[in-house]
GROMACS .gro file of C-alpha atoms in nm:
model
  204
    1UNK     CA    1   8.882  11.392   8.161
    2UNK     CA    2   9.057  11.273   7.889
    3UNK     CA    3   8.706  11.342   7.620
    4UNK     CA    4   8.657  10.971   7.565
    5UNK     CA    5   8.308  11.013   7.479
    6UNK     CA    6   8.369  11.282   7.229
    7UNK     CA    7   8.570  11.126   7.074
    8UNK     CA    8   8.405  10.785   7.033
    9UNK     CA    9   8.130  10.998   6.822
   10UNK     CA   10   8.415  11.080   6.596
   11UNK     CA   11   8.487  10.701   6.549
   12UNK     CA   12   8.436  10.480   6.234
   13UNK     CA   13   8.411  10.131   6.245
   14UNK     CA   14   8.742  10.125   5.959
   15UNK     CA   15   8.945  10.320   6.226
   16UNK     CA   16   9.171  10.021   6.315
   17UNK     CA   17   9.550  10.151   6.398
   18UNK     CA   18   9.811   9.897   6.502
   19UNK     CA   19   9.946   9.965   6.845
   20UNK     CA   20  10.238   9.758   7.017
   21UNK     CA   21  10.292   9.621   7.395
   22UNK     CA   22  10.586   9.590   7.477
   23UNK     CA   23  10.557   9.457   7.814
   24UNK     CA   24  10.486   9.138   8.008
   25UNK     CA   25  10.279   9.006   7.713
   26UNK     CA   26   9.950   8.987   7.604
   27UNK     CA   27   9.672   8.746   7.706
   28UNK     CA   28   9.567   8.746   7.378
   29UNK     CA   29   9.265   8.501   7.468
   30UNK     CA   30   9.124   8.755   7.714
   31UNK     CA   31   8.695   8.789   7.616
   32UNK     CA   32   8.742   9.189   7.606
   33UNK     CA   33   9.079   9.144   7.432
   34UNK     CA   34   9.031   8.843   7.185
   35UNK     CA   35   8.838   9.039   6.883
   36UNK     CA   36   9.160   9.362   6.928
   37UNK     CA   37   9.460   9.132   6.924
   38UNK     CA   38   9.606   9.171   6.638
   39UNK     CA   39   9.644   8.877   6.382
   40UNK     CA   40   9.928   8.860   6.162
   41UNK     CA   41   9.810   8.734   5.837
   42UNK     CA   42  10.132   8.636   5.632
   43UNK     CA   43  10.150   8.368   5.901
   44UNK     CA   44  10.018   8.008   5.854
   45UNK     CA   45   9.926   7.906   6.294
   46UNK     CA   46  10.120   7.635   6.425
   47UNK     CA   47  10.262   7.511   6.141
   48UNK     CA   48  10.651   7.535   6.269
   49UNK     CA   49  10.744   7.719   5.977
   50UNK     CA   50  10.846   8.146   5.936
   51UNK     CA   51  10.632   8.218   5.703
   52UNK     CA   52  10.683   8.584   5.676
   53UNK     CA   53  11.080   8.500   5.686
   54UNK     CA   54  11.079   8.772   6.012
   55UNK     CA   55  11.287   8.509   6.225
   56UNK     CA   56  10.989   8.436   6.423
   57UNK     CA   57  10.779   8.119   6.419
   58UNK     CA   58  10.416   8.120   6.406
   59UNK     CA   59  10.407   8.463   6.540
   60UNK     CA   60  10.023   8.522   6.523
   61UNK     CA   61   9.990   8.773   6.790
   62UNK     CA   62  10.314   8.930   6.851
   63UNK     CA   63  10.670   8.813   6.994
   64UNK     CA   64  10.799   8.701   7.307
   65UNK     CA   65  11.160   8.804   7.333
   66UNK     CA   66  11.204   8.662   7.657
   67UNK     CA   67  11.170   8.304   7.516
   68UNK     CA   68  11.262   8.366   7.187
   69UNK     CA   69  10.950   8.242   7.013
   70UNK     CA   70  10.617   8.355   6.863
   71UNK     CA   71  10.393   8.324   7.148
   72UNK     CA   72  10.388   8.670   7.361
   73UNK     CA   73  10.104   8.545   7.608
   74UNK     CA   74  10.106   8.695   7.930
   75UNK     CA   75  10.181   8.537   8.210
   76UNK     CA   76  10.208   8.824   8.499
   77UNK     CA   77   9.913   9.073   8.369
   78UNK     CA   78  10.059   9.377   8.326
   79UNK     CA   79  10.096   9.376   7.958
   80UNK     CA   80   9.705   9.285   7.943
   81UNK     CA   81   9.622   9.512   8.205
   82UNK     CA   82   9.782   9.829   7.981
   83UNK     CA   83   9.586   9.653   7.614
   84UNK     CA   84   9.283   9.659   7.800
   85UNK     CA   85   9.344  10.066   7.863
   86UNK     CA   86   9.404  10.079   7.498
   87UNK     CA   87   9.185   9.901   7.320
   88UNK     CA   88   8.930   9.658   7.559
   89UNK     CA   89   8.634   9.587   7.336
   90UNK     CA   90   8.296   9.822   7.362
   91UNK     CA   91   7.945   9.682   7.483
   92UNK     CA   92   7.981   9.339   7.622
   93UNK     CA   93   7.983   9.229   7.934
   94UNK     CA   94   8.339   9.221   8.078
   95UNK     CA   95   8.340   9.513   8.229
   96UNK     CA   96   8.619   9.795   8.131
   97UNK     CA   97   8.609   9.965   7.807
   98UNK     CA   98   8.932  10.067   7.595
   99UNK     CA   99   8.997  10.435   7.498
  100UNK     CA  100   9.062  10.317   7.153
  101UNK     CA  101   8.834  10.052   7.093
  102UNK     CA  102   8.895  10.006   6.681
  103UNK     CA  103   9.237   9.980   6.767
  104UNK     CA  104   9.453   9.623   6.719
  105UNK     CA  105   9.732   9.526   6.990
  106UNK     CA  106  10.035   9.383   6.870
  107UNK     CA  107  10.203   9.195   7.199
  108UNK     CA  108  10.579   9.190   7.216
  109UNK     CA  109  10.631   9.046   7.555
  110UNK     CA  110  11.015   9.109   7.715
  111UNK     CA  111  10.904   9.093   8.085
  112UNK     CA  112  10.839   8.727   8.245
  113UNK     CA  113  10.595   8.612   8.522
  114UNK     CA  114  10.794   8.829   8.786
  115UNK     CA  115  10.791   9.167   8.574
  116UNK     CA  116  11.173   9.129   8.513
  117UNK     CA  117  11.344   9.169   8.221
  118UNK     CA  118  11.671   9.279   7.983
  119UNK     CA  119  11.726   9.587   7.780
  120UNK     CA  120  11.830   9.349   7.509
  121UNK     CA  121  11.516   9.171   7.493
  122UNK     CA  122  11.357   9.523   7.476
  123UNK     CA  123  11.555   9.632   7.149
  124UNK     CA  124  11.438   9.287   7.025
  125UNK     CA  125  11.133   9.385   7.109
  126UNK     CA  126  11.135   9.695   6.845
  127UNK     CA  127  11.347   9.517   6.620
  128UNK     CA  128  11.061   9.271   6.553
  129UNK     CA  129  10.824   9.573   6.508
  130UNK     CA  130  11.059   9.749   6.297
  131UNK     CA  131  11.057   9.454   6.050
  132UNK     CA  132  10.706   9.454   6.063
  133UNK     CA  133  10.658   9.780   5.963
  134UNK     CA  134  10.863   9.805   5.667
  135UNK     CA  135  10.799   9.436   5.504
  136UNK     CA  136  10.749   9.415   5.177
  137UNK     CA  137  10.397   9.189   5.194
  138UNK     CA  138  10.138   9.358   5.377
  139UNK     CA  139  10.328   9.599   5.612
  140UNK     CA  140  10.159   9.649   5.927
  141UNK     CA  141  10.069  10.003   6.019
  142UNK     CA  142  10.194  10.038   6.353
  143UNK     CA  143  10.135  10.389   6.489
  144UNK     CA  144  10.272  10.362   6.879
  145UNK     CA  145  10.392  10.142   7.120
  146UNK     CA  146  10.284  10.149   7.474
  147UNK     CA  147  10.618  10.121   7.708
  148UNK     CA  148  10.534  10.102   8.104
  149UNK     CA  149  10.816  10.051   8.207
  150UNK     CA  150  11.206  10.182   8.280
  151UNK     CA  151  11.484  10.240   8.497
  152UNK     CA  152  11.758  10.446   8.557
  153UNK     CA  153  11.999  10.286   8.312
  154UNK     CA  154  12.074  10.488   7.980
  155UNK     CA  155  12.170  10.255   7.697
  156UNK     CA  156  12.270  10.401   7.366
  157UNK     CA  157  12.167  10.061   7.197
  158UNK     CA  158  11.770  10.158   7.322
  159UNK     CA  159  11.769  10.511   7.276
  160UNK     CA  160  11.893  10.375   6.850
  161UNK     CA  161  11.616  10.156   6.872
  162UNK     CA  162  11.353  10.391   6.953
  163UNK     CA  163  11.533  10.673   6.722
  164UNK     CA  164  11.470  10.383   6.457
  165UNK     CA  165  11.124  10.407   6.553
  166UNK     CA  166  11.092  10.785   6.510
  167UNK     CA  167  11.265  10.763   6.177
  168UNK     CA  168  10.980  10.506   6.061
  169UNK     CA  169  10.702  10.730   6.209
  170UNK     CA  170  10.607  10.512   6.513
  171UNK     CA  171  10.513  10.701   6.851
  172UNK     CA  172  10.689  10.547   7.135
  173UNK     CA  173  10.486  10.626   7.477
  174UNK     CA  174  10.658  10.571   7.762
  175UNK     CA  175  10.577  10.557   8.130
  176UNK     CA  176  10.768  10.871   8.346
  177UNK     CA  177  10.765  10.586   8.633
  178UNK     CA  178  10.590  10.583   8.963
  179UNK     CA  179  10.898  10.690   9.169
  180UNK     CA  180  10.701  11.083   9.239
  181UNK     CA  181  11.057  11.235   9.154
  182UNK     CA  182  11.065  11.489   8.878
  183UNK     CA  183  11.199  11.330   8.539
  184UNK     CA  184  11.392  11.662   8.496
  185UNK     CA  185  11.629  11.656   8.807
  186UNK     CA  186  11.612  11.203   8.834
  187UNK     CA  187  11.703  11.086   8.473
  188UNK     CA  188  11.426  10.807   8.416
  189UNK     CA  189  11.481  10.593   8.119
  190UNK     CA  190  11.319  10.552   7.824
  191UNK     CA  191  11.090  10.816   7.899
  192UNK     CA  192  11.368  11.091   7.931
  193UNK     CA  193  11.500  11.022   7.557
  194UNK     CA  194  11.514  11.290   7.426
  195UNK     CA  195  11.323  11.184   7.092
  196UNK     CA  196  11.078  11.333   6.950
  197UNK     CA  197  10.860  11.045   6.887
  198UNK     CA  198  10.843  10.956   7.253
  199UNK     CA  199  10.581  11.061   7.499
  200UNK     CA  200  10.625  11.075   7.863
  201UNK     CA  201  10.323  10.972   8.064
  202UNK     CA  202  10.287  11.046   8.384
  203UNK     CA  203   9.992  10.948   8.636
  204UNK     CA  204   9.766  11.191   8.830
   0.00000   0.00000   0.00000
């Protein structure tokens, strides 16, 4: 019981934070994601051209570091499977309902069709959300990113980018895995950075 209900009565309709995916993508097209995917607005659509001079082209809804391009639509379903946790739009008629339903999802999509994907890609990943952030036009207030994912691999050049993260106030929740091993004794990365802007979730 997580007190959804409570605090949905607490809700305005102007409570609208900016949360991140970083994950297989985002099927930004979805009917209970469309109206909470975020839309960057110093970007003209398909026009070929980086408008917001972030090194991305036509980035409307996010990144997709595993191609190297603007459009971070999902192609496996895990990355829209987590949004729609987050933020899947209230009274229609699709079915699930977000926790956060105000909220929009930035996709930053590092994990292809099979669920695989680099560390690299992953720093790119908050790199391009970094940069967000702090731009000068219109920064984007991005309060958290949503991280399902991990390994055992510890890389100093992730555990920077997420310290990068903490130093520009962004939350970094990360899954403790699904391995039922405890996180103290079996190092699980990133949730076992210790950070203290990152959140380790584990399932019940």
């Amino acid at each position: 019981d997580i007190n959804a209900l409570e605090a949905w009565e607490q809700l305005s309709d102007t409570t609208a934070p900016v949360i991140a995916v970083i994950d297989t993508g985002l099927n930004y097209k979805h009917p209970d994601l469309i109206k909470n995917s975020w839309i960057n607005t110093e970007e003209i659509p398909n026009n070929g051209i980086d408008d917001d001079n972030n090194g991305v082209i036509d980035d409307i809804h996010g990144f997709n570091a595993a191609s190297d391009n603007g459009d971070p639509m999902d192609d496996h379903g895990h990355g829209s499977h987590c949004s729609g946790i987050i933020a899947a739009e209230h009274n229609n008629p699709y079915g699930g309902r977000g926790v956060l339903p105000n909220a929009q999802i930035i996709g930053c999509k590092f994990l292809d069709a099979n669920g695989s994907g680099s560390t690299s890609d992953a720093i790119e990943c908050l790199e391009y959300l970094l940069k967000l952030k702090n731009r000068p036009n219109n920064p984007v207030n991005i309060v958290a990113s949503s991280n399902s994912w991990g390994g055992s691999e510890n890389s100093e050049a992730l555990k920077d980018a997420i310290k990068a993260h903490q130093d520009a106030g962004i939350l970094f929740i990360a899954a403790a895995s699904n391995d039922y091993s405890n996180n103290d004794l079996v190092d699980t990365y990133p949730s076992d950075y210790e950070l203290s802007n990152v959140i380790s979730v584990a399932a019940s």
